[in-house]
Amino acid sequence: MMCLFRLITMFLLFFDVIVHSRVHIHKEEHVGLMNDEKSLVSFMSCIISDPENSLENWKSNVVHVCNWSGVKCNNASNRIIELDLSGRSLEGTISPALANLTLLQILDLSGNHFVGHIPRELGYLVHLEQLSLSWNFLQGNIPLEFGSLHNLYYLDLGSNLLDGEIPPQFLCNVTSLSYIDLSNNSLVGRIPLNINKCILKELEFLLLWSNNFVGQVPLALSNSTKLKWLDLESNMLSGELPYEIICNWPQLQFLYLSYNSFVSHDGNTNLEPFFSSLMNSSNFQELELAGNNLGGKLPHIIGNLPTRLQKLHLQENLIHGSIPPHIANLVNLTFLKLSSNRINGSIPPKLCKIVSLERIYLSNNSLSGEIPSTLGDIQHLGLVDLSRNKLSGSIPDSFANLSQLRRLLLYENHLSGTIPPSLGKCVNLEILDLSHNNITGLIPAEVAALTSLKLYLNLSNNELQGSLPLELSKMDMVLAIDVSMNNLSGRIPPQLENCIALEYLNLSYNSLEGPLPYSLGQLPYIQTLDFSSNQLNGTIPESLQLSSYLKTLNFSFNKLSGNVSNKGAFSSLNIDSFLGNNDLCGQIKGMKHCHHNKHIYHLVFLLVPVLLFGTPFLCMCRHSIKRLRVVSECDLEDEEDETKELKYPRISYKQLKEATRDFSASNIIGSGRFGRVYKGVLLDNTRVAVKVLDTTKACENEISWSFRRECQIIKKIRHRNLIRIITICSKTEFKAIVLPLMPNGSLERSLYPPNNELSQRLNVTQFVRICSDVAEGICYLHHYSPVKVVHCDLKPSNILLDENFTALVTDFGISRLLKGDEKNFSNNSTSFSSTHGLLCGSVGYIAPEYGMGKHASSEGDVYSFGVILLEIVTGKRPTDVLIHEGSSLHEWVKIQYTQPHKLENIVQQALQRCSLSCVPRHDTKILEDVMLELIELGLLCTQNNPSTRPTMLDVAQEMGRLKDYLNNSFSREHNLLEK
C-alpha cells in the first residue's frame, strides 16, 4: 500500500508540474503577443498618411492581431514572424518599436514614402532573415547594429537617400547574406570587404550601382564562389578589371561594370586576362563595360566566351585593333555595342553567323573596307549603326533581305557607288541616313517610295544627280527630308504636298531650277524650308505666308523676283533669308522697296457696291442667328426630371447632401469647368463620387447639354475600362451624377502630388498597364461600342484608378458621336444637336487640327493619348512645356529624341521617378527599352498630321504587346532569382 501511495503522489506532483509549465508557456505566449501588438500600434502612430487604408483593420477589438493587414504569425508560438507592407504608399517614419517584435523573420516596407533614418534598433531583431526598405526616402548611414543580424540572408536598402560609408563590421559579421542591394543611394568610400575577415560564401547577388564608391573591387569577393550577379555600374571605382576574382565565380550570369574608371591588364594594354576569367562561367549572359578607360585589343579568345552570352556592351572605351572574327562564335548575341572606341580594320564577314543579332552598334570608330554583304543574312537585325567610320565601297544589295530593319545609319563614311534600289524592300525602315558620303547616281524611285519612313530621310552631302523623284510624294509619314549639298537638278515636284507629315525640308546647295511650287505652302505641318543656293526663279508663292507652323525659311542665293510681304509666316524673317536675289523687293527689313502706283479709284469702285449690298445681308444674318439662339434656349428650358427618361435609379437631393456632409469643402476631390466633385457615403455604405454641375454659371445651357450627353453616352456603353453611373439627380436647379469612388484617385494625382505631398509612386509595369487599360477603353469607344464615341477630353485627371490600379476613363461631358451614330440616341434635338461650339479638350492635350476649326475626330483622341504617354515618360505637364519651352510636348520630346545623350537622360529620370520596388537591376534594362518604346509610340500618336497617326485599335494592340512583354520578362527573371 505504501508503494502505491508513493506512486500516486509522484504522479500527481509530475502532473502538477506539467500543468503549471503549460500555463506558464501560454502566459508567456500571451504576454509576447501583447507586446507584439503594442509594437505595431507604436509603429502605426508614426504613420502620417495611409492613402490606401492599408492599416484600416489594425484594431485589436475587431480583428485579431495575427489577421491584421500585412501581418503573419507563427502557428506554434502564436507570435508575429512577418510584417509585409510593401507598396502601400505609407508616409511617415519607421518606429524603433518594431525592434520589440523579437521573433520577426521578415520585414518588408519597400515601395513606400518613409523618411528619416533607419532605426538602429532594427539591429536587435536577431531572428530577422529578410529586410527590405528599398524605394523610400530614408537618409543617413546604415546602422552599425546591423552587424548583429547573423541570420539575415536578404537585404535590400536600394533607391533611398542613404549616405556615408558601409559599416565594415556589418558585411563582415553577417556571413549568411545571399542578396545585397544598396544601389541608387549616395554611399561613399571603399567597399569594405577584408580578404581575411570578410568571407561571404553564400553571396549570390551584389547590387551597388549608382553610388559614389571608390577604390578597387575587393579581393575578398573571390571567396563568394556562388556569385551570380554583380552590378557596380555608375560609381568611381578604379584599378584593373578584377580578372583574378572573376575566375572564382563559376555561376556568374550578369556582370555590370560600366561607367567607372577601370583599366585593363599590363598598363591598360591587355584585355585577354579579363575575358579568360569568364570562360568557366558557363551560364554567363550579359557583360557591360561601357564608359571606362579600357585599352588594348579585343582578344581572339572573346569567341570562347560562353555561348549563352546575349549582350556585349563595350562602347565608349579606348579599345583599338580589329574586331576578331572569332566573335561570330557568340551565336546567341542579340546586342553588340562597340561604338566610340578606336577600333580599326574591317567588319568581319563572319558576323552573319550570329543569327540572333538584333542591334549592332559600331559607330564612331576607324573601321575601313567595305560593308560585308553577309550582314544581309542576319534576318533579325532591326538596327545597324555603322556611322562615323572610314568605310568605303558601295551599300550591299543584300540589305534588302533585312525585313525587320527599322534604322539604317551609315552617315559620315567614305561610301561610294549608288543607292541600291533594293533598299526599297526594307518595308519597316523608319530612319535612313546615308549623309556625308561620296554616293553618286540618282535617288532610286524604289527608295523614294518607302512609305514606312516615319522619322527622317537624310541623303545630304553626297554627289547625287538627277531630279527629285516624284515617288518622294508617297512618304506620307516622314517628318524630315534632307537632300542638301548634292548635284540635284530639275524642278521641285509640286506633288511634295502629299508628304503631309513633313516638318523639315532641306533642298539647299543643289542646282534646282524653275519656280517654287505653290503647293509647298499647303504642307500642313511644315516648320522649316531651306531652298538656298539653287537656281530657282519666279516669285515666292503667297501660300508660304499663310502656313500655320512655318518658322524657318531660307530663299537666299537664287534668282527669285517680285514683291515680298512681311505678313504671316514672313513677319519674323529678315534680309538674311533673301540674300543673293537681286530682283526681290518688299517690306522685309533691309530689303529694297518696290515702286508701283496705288490705284485708289479702283479700290473705291469695288468697295461702294460691297457696302451698299452687304449691309442689308449682314442684318439678315444677325436676325437669323438671334432666332436660332432663342429656339435653342427654349428647347433647353423644356427639361423635366431626366432621371425617369434616362432610366437611372432615383436619388434625392437630401440623400446626396447627407452623403457629402452638406457638400462640405473638405469633401471636394476635384473641380472642373462645369462644377465640382465631392466624395461621399450613401446610406448603404457605398463610397461614391458626386459630380455636381454648377447651374448658376453663365453657360447653364451648355452645362445642361453636357449633363445629358454624359448620362446618355455612359448609359449606352459597357466596358471594364470606362466609368459607370450609379445614379443621377436632375432638377431644374440642381444636377448631379453619382459615380463609384476610386480609392486610388486619378492618374494626375499619381503623376503630380497635391501640395507637394509624397505621391503614390507607380512602377513602370503599373503605368504600362494603366495606359493599356485606357487604350482598350478608348478603342472600344471608337471601334466596338454600340454608338461610336469620341471622348474629346482625354487627360490624366479624367483617368481614374480603382483599388487594383485598373484604369477607368471618365468625364464624357463634351464627347462627340462619330458620323452616322447620332441615330442610336433619342430624337430629342436638344440632347444631341451639334457640339461644334464647345471646346474639344484641355490645353496641352488638344489636337492641333482642332485649333484650325476641324471637327472632333477619333484621331484627336489618339493625339491626347500620345501626349499622356509622353507626359508619363518625361514627367512634364504639356502646359508647362508650352509656357517655358514655347513648344508642344511633342516637339520638345522630338528634339530630345534626335540627341542620344538627352534621350538617355529622359529615360533614366523616368525610371528614377517610378517605383522599382523589388525589381532587380537586370530588369531595369528591360524597363529602359519599354520607356523608349513608349516615347516612340507617343511621338507617332502626336504627329501633327491626323491621317498619319495610328488608330486606337493599333495603339491598344501595341500597349497590349508591351504589357505582355513586361510580364513575361519579369516572370523569367524572377524565376532566376528564386533559383
mmCIF file with all atom_site columns, C-alpha atoms in Angstrom, residues 437-519:
data_model
loop_
_atom_site.group_PDB
_atom_site.id
_atom_site.type_symbol
_atom_site.label_atom_id
_atom_site.label_alt_id
_atom_site.label_comp_id
_atom_site.label_asym_id
_atom_site.label_entity_id
_atom_site.label_seq_id
_atom_site.pdbx_PDB_ins_code
_atom_site.Cartn_x
_atom_site.Cartn_y
_atom_site.Cartn_z
_atom_site.occupancy
_atom_site.B_iso_or_equiv
_atom_site.pdbx_formal_charge
_atom_site.auth_seq_id
_atom_site.auth_comp_id
_atom_site.auth_asym_id
_atom_site.auth_atom_id
_atom_site.pdbx_PDB_model_num
ATOM 1  C CA . ASN A 1 437 ? 29.466 60.085 -98.084  1.00 0.00 ? 437 ASN A CA 1
ATOM 2  C CA . ASN A 1 438 ? 30.512 60.013 -101.771 1.00 0.00 ? 438 ASN A CA 1
ATOM 3  C CA . ILE A 1 439 ? 27.382 58.379 -103.131 1.00 0.00 ? 439 ILE A CA 1
ATOM 4  C CA . THR A 1 440 ? 26.552 59.138 -106.754 1.00 0.00 ? 440 THR A CA 1
ATOM 5  C CA . GLY A 1 441 ? 23.769 58.458 -109.218 1.00 0.00 ? 441 GLY A CA 1
ATOM 6  C CA . LEU A 1 442 ? 20.069 59.048 -108.934 1.00 0.00 ? 442 LEU A CA 1
ATOM 7  C CA . ILE A 1 443 ? 17.777 58.774 -105.935 1.00 0.00 ? 443 ILE A CA 1
ATOM 8  C CA . PRO A 1 444 ? 16.075 55.437 -106.695 1.00 0.00 ? 444 PRO A CA 1
ATOM 9  C CA . ALA A 1 445 ? 12.323 55.626 -107.090 1.00 0.00 ? 445 ALA A CA 1
ATOM 10 C CA . GLU A 1 446 ? 12.026 52.457 -105.010 1.00 0.00 ? 446 GLU A CA 1
ATOM 11 C CA . VAL A 1 447 ? 13.735 54.127 -102.034 1.00 0.00 ? 447 VAL A CA 1
ATOM 12 C CA . ALA A 1 448 ? 11.823 57.365 -102.503 1.00 0.00 ? 448 ALA A CA 1
ATOM 13 C CA . ALA A 1 449 ? 8.608  55.363 -102.283 1.00 0.00 ? 449 ALA A CA 1
ATOM 14 C CA . LEU A 1 450 ? 9.382  53.903 -98.829  1.00 0.00 ? 450 LEU A CA 1
ATOM 15 C CA . THR A 1 451 ? 6.114  54.747 -97.140  1.00 0.00 ? 451 THR A CA 1
ATOM 16 C CA . SER A 1 452 ? 7.346  53.186 -93.871  1.00 0.00 ? 452 SER A CA 1
ATOM 17 C CA . LEU A 1 453 ? 9.777  56.047 -93.201  1.00 0.00 ? 453 LEU A CA 1
ATOM 18 C CA . LYS A 1 454 ? 8.352  57.743 -90.113  1.00 0.00 ? 454 LYS A CA 1
ATOM 19 C CA . LEU A 1 455 ? 11.220 59.858 -88.806  1.00 0.00 ? 455 LEU A CA 1
ATOM 20 C CA . TYR A 1 456 ? 13.710 61.078 -91.381  1.00 0.00 ? 456 TYR A CA 1
ATOM 21 C CA . LEU A 1 457 ? 15.449 60.552 -94.703  1.00 0.00 ? 457 LEU A CA 1
ATOM 22 C CA . ASN A 1 458 ? 18.905 62.117 -94.899  1.00 0.00 ? 458 ASN A CA 1
ATOM 23 C CA . LEU A 1 459 ? 20.862 61.875 -98.172  1.00 0.00 ? 459 LEU A CA 1
ATOM 24 C CA . SER A 1 460 ? 22.693 65.186 -97.783  1.00 0.00 ? 460 SER A CA 1
ATOM 25 C CA . ASN A 1 461 ? 26.368 65.903 -98.508  1.00 0.00 ? 461 ASN A CA 1
ATOM 26 C CA . ASN A 1 462 ? 26.792 63.354 -101.304 1.00 0.00 ? 462 ASN A CA 1
ATOM 27 C CA . GLU A 1 463 ? 27.181 63.591 -105.099 1.00 0.00 ? 463 GLU A CA 1
ATOM 28 C CA . LEU A 1 464 ? 23.661 62.613 -106.096 1.00 0.00 ? 464 LEU A CA 1
ATOM 29 C CA . GLN A 1 465 ? 22.437 63.745 -109.505 1.00 0.00 ? 465 GLN A CA 1
ATOM 30 C CA . GLY A 1 466 ? 19.254 63.923 -111.461 1.00 0.00 ? 466 GLY A CA 1
ATOM 31 C CA . SER A 1 467 ? 15.921 65.250 -110.375 1.00 0.00 ? 467 SER A CA 1
ATOM 32 C CA . LEU A 1 468 ? 13.894 64.728 -107.240 1.00 0.00 ? 468 LEU A CA 1
ATOM 33 C CA . PRO A 1 469 ? 11.828 61.590 -107.890 1.00 0.00 ? 469 PRO A CA 1
ATOM 34 C CA . LEU A 1 470 ? 8.060  62.020 -107.905 1.00 0.00 ? 470 LEU A CA 1
ATOM 35 C CA . GLU A 1 471 ? 7.853  58.964 -105.622 1.00 0.00 ? 471 GLU A CA 1
ATOM 36 C CA . LEU A 1 472 ? 9.042  61.120 -102.700 1.00 0.00 ? 472 LEU A CA 1
ATOM 37 C CA . SER A 1 473 ? 5.453  62.298 -102.508 1.00 0.00 ? 473 SER A CA 1
ATOM 38 C CA . LYS A 1 474 ? 4.473  58.821 -101.266 1.00 0.00 ? 474 LYS A CA 1
ATOM 39 C CA . MET A 1 475 ? 6.335  59.360 -97.966  1.00 0.00 ? 475 MET A CA 1
ATOM 40 C CA . ASP A 1 476 ? 3.227  60.483 -96.171  1.00 0.00 ? 476 ASP A CA 1
ATOM 41 C CA . MET A 1 477 ? 4.585  59.727 -92.675  1.00 0.00 ? 477 MET A CA 1
ATOM 42 C CA . VAL A 1 478 ? 8.138  61.068 -92.846  1.00 0.00 ? 478 VAL A CA 1
ATOM 43 C CA . LEU A 1 479 ? 8.910  64.070 -90.628  1.00 0.00 ? 479 LEU A CA 1
ATOM 44 C CA . ALA A 1 480 ? 12.148 65.288 -92.231  1.00 0.00 ? 480 ALA A CA 1
ATOM 45 C CA . ILE A 1 481 ? 13.799 65.103 -95.661  1.00 0.00 ? 481 ILE A CA 1
ATOM 46 C CA . ASP A 1 482 ? 17.313 66.440 -96.222  1.00 0.00 ? 482 ASP A CA 1
ATOM 47 C CA . VAL A 1 483 ? 18.896 66.133 -99.702  1.00 0.00 ? 483 VAL A CA 1
ATOM 48 C CA . SER A 1 484 ? 21.059 69.253 -99.426  1.00 0.00 ? 484 SER A CA 1
ATOM 49 C CA . MET A 1 485 ? 24.661 69.559 -100.673 1.00 0.00 ? 485 MET A CA 1
ATOM 50 C CA . ASN A 1 486 ? 24.265 67.358 -103.770 1.00 0.00 ? 486 ASN A CA 1
ATOM 51 C CA . ASN A 1 487 ? 24.140 67.931 -107.527 1.00 0.00 ? 487 ASN A CA 1
ATOM 52 C CA . LEU A 1 488 ? 20.402 67.566 -107.975 1.00 0.00 ? 488 LEU A CA 1
ATOM 53 C CA . SER A 1 489 ? 18.779 69.419 -110.854 1.00 0.00 ? 489 SER A CA 1
ATOM 54 C CA . GLY A 1 490 ? 15.392 69.890 -112.444 1.00 0.00 ? 490 GLY A CA 1
ATOM 55 C CA . ARG A 1 491 ? 12.280 71.291 -110.834 1.00 0.00 ? 491 ARG A CA 1
ATOM 56 C CA . ILE A 1 492 ? 10.836 70.799 -107.368 1.00 0.00 ? 492 ILE A CA 1
ATOM 57 C CA . PRO A 1 493 ? 7.869  68.423 -107.776 1.00 0.00 ? 493 PRO A CA 1
ATOM 58 C CA . PRO A 1 494 ? 4.577  70.063 -106.741 1.00 0.00 ? 494 PRO A CA 1
ATOM 59 C CA . GLN A 1 495 ? 3.478  66.581 -105.604 1.00 0.00 ? 495 GLN A CA 1
ATOM 60 C CA . LEU A 1 496 ? 5.626  67.016 -102.462 1.00 0.00 ? 496 LEU A CA 1
ATOM 61 C CA . GLU A 1 497 ? 2.469  68.489 -100.964 1.00 0.00 ? 497 GLU A CA 1
ATOM 62 C CA . ASN A 1 498 ? 1.425  64.845 -100.391 1.00 0.00 ? 498 ASN A CA 1
ATOM 63 C CA . CYS A 1 499 ? 4.158  64.443 -97.743  1.00 0.00 ? 499 CYS A CA 1
ATOM 64 C CA . ILE A 1 500 ? 1.538  65.591 -95.316  1.00 0.00 ? 500 ILE A CA 1
ATOM 65 C CA . ALA A 1 501 ? 3.502  64.821 -92.119  1.00 0.00 ? 501 ALA A CA 1
ATOM 66 C CA . LEU A 1 502 ? 6.593  66.709 -93.300  1.00 0.00 ? 502 LEU A CA 1
ATOM 67 C CA . GLU A 1 503 ? 8.005  69.243 -90.842  1.00 0.00 ? 503 GLU A CA 1
ATOM 68 C CA . TYR A 1 504 ? 11.539 69.773 -92.213  1.00 0.00 ? 504 TYR A CA 1
ATOM 69 C CA . LEU A 1 505 ? 12.613 70.027 -95.865  1.00 0.00 ? 505 LEU A CA 1
ATOM 70 C CA . ASN A 1 506 ? 16.142 70.987 -96.919  1.00 0.00 ? 506 ASN A CA 1
ATOM 71 C CA . LEU A 1 507 ? 16.893 71.222 -100.649 1.00 0.00 ? 507 LEU A CA 1
ATOM 72 C CA . SER A 1 508 ? 19.766 73.716 -100.362 1.00 0.00 ? 508 SER A CA 1
ATOM 73 C CA . TYR A 1 509 ? 23.067 73.702 -102.279 1.00 0.00 ? 509 TYR A CA 1
ATOM 74 C CA . ASN A 1 510 ? 21.893 71.896 -105.385 1.00 0.00 ? 510 ASN A CA 1
ATOM 75 C CA . SER A 1 511 ? 21.136 73.052 -108.937 1.00 0.00 ? 511 SER A CA 1
ATOM 76 C CA . LEU A 1 512 ? 17.371 73.009 -108.772 1.00 0.00 ? 512 LEU A CA 1
ATOM 77 C CA . GLU A 1 513 ? 15.624 75.394 -111.141 1.00 0.00 ? 513 GLU A CA 1
ATOM 78 C CA . GLY A 1 514 ? 12.224 76.687 -112.090 1.00 0.00 ? 514 GLY A CA 1
ATOM 79 C CA . PRO A 1 515 ? 9.624  78.304 -109.843 1.00 0.00 ? 515 PRO A CA 1
ATOM 80 C CA . LEU A 1 516 ? 8.774  77.365 -106.283 1.00 0.00 ? 516 LEU A CA 1
ATOM 81 C CA . PRO A 1 517 ? 5.601  75.253 -106.348 1.00 0.00 ? 517 PRO A CA 1
ATOM 82 C CA . TYR A 1 518 ? 2.605  76.976 -104.815 1.00 0.00 ? 518 TYR A CA 1
ATOM 83 C CA . SER A 1 519 ? 1.621  73.625 -103.268 1.00 0.00 ? 519 SER A CA 1
#
